[in-house]
Amino acid sequence: MNLALAKNETGRGLSDSFAVARDRLPGTGKVAEARSAAFEAYESVGLPHRRIEDWKYTDLRASMRDVLPLAPAPDEAALKRAAAAVKLQSIRGVRRLALVDGVFVPKLSDLDGLENGVAVATLRGVLESGEATLQAQLLTLDNANPMVALNTAMMTDGVVIQVADGVVRTQPLQIIHVATGTTPAAIFTRSLLRLGKDAGATLIESYIAADGATTYQVHDSLIVAIGDNARLDHVRLVEDAREAFNISSAVITLGARAHFNTFGMTSGAVVSRYQATIAFAGEHSRVETNGVNLLNGRQHADTTLFMDHAVPNCASREVFRAVVDDRGHSVFQGRIIVRPHAQKTDAKMMTRALLLSDEAEADNKPELEIFADDVTCGHGATTGALDESLLFYLRARGLSEKQAQALLIQAFVGEAIESIVNDDLRELAISAAQRWLEARA
Amino acid sequence: MTALLEVKDLKVRVEEREILHGLTLTVNAGEVHAIMGPNGSGKSTLSHVIAGKPGYEVTGGEILFKGEDLLEMEPNERAAKGVFLAFQYPVEIPGVATMNFLRTALNAQRKARGESEFSTPDFLKKVREVAKSLNIPQDMLKRGVNVGFSGGEKKRNEILQMALFEPAICILDEMDSGLDIDALRVAADGVNALRSPERAMVVITHYQRLLNYIVPDVVHVMSKGRVVKSGGKELALELEASGYAQFEDAA
Ligand SMILES: Nc1ncnc2c1ncn2[C@@H]1O[C@H](COP(=O)(O)OP(=O)(O)OP(=O)(O)O)[C@@H](O)[C@H]1O
Ligand SMILES: [Mg+2]
């Protein structure tokens, strides 16, 4: 009874806002039809709650309660604050693509001198143009997941990047999401990266708040297609405001002999979920995914990975670490499916959680579904506190309790950060971890 | 003479069992004390309580350091005030780079004392000097703290820290165990170089040999949680010859 009521209320509130927002949402014809279908799919479920198995640890109906109204496009003052925030995050040698409150802002982006074979467009542009292939690719996401469906219905902008066959050694690209809103609002974005055969690229996704932005919702999605023999290095850093929500989905598909190395770290937002599907579509490909959650206060961060070994001879490594303080809650759900005929699959998953307080929580749900017989698959998990004898050794040398903890926490997450190949990006992750540590000192 | 460390009638429990049963010990500035005693007599327990290791319950007595109540201080405050313990079993800390650890520790101590922090070049220079004087190869400093170090290397790393931090009182818990003869001499030279009228050393050992290198002013015999006899350096020779049996009865 209560549930039904909650769902209806949520649904109705949003129905109105979907109707209101409609003329601000790009695309007509097929795109508009897809939006309506997606919205219906979303509405039939509403915000996911704990009785939906996949969302059992992250009950958005309880924590988010409502999807906020669509954020207005940023005005001059908002852009100014966004510029200041972006400046603090600028990374040497990286090409920036800025989305402010869900709108691509050329002024804050580096579009000059794009390498031959690298094309950047906006989601709005692609959805409004008649570009059928890209549009189709942007509309492939499955409505079965309500938050993906909602994103499809409401996506307003994003970037669409294409790297042509054989183009390597491209400048790293950073999609930086900046929220500026001082009134509660929701941001809906979707981006696409297509990496051609034998191509190579580095993609950074950063989520930050401009000074003054507090209560907002990020609803983002990313679609990646990695061509045969191509390589993508990916770093994702969630440093949203402490009262913000970040619900992001990603679908990554790899061709043959492709390589995907990804590192994600969440130290911001009050509630976040990153749900990623990584699918092997060609043989002899490899994925390394490393994740870190740094949580305190009442932060809740959920990483839900689905590794789909659909073809033989592929390898995947998932290493996930959580540091949880106060009443923080870290969730890792790792599902690995090895489909029939996907022989010689080598899939491993390891999670480690470090709990810094009695009320901190870390849930770990591994799921291995193996339908082939000649495979190497495994998973392991540990949960524990900081080692008292190590803490004492450091304190006996003059470090305060917080300093000693900080060194041990750095060491703990450092092993995951080491997986980042690019030196500058590794520095970026280290400084994000540093900011979290300094904030708790 | 000024008393640097005063342990008075100290009673300590670990997990409901009393280990130290009223231990008294006074160490003056400028002195070197040796503590000898059978396994399990409470030597490491005493050193841990002085350094502030959690898990020990002090049920009686007190410890004063330069007249201040040491037991009221956090372990890091004690370190900043000049208490240093070279551990019998130094721990390995994977992922914490030795140099980063040394710099953080040194600067934390200096900051707590209201002194200026070392700049990176000054710090590096100082570490290099100290490492060189102790025959510690640079590549040992590039690893994680004690990670993959041999027993002797770990002990040398303790002496390195002692030389770097220049504490007022150095408690060396079996620094000789695991050291080869040459390393022992180098480490002992390092300790002797730190001897000064303002500083004191407490050397815990099972072997008289170390005391040939680090010559003590006072030797104490500990047994069953108490100091049962104190004397000059000749007491160590006596023990070497006749063992602890005579004191076990006394305790
Ligand atoms: N954490 C602990 N829990 C239980 N008993 C302990 C603990 N720590 C020390 N003890 C006991 O206290 C007694 C004294 O131990 P301690 O390590 O201080 O001896 P020691 O004199 O340093 O011995 P050694 O010469 O072997 O180093 C021993 O009987 C030991 O088993
Ligand atoms: Mg001992």
CSV table of C-alpha atoms in Angstrom, one decimal, chain B residues 9 16 23 26 61 64 153 187 196 205-207 218 231 235 248:
chain,number,residue,atom,x,y,z
B,9,ASP,CA,56.4,0.9,41.4
B,16,GLU,CA,43.8,-9.9,33.0
B,23,LEU,CA,58.9,-2.1,38.8
B,26,THR,CA,65.4,5.7,37.3
B,61,GLY,CA,52.6,3.3,39.9
B,64,LEU,CA,57.7,10.4,34.6
B,153,GLU,CA,68.1,-4.8,8.0
B,187,ALA,CA,74.9,-0.1,14.8
B,196,SER,CA,75.6,12.8,25.1
B,205,THR,CA,69.8,-7.4,25.7
B,206,HIS,CA,70.4,-11.1,26.4
B,207,TYR,CA,74.1,-10.9,25.5
B,218,VAL,CA,74.2,0.6,35.2
B,231,GLY,CA,74.9,-3.0,39.5
B,235,LEU,CA,77.1,-7.5,36.7
B,248,GLU,CA,64.8,-16.4,40.0
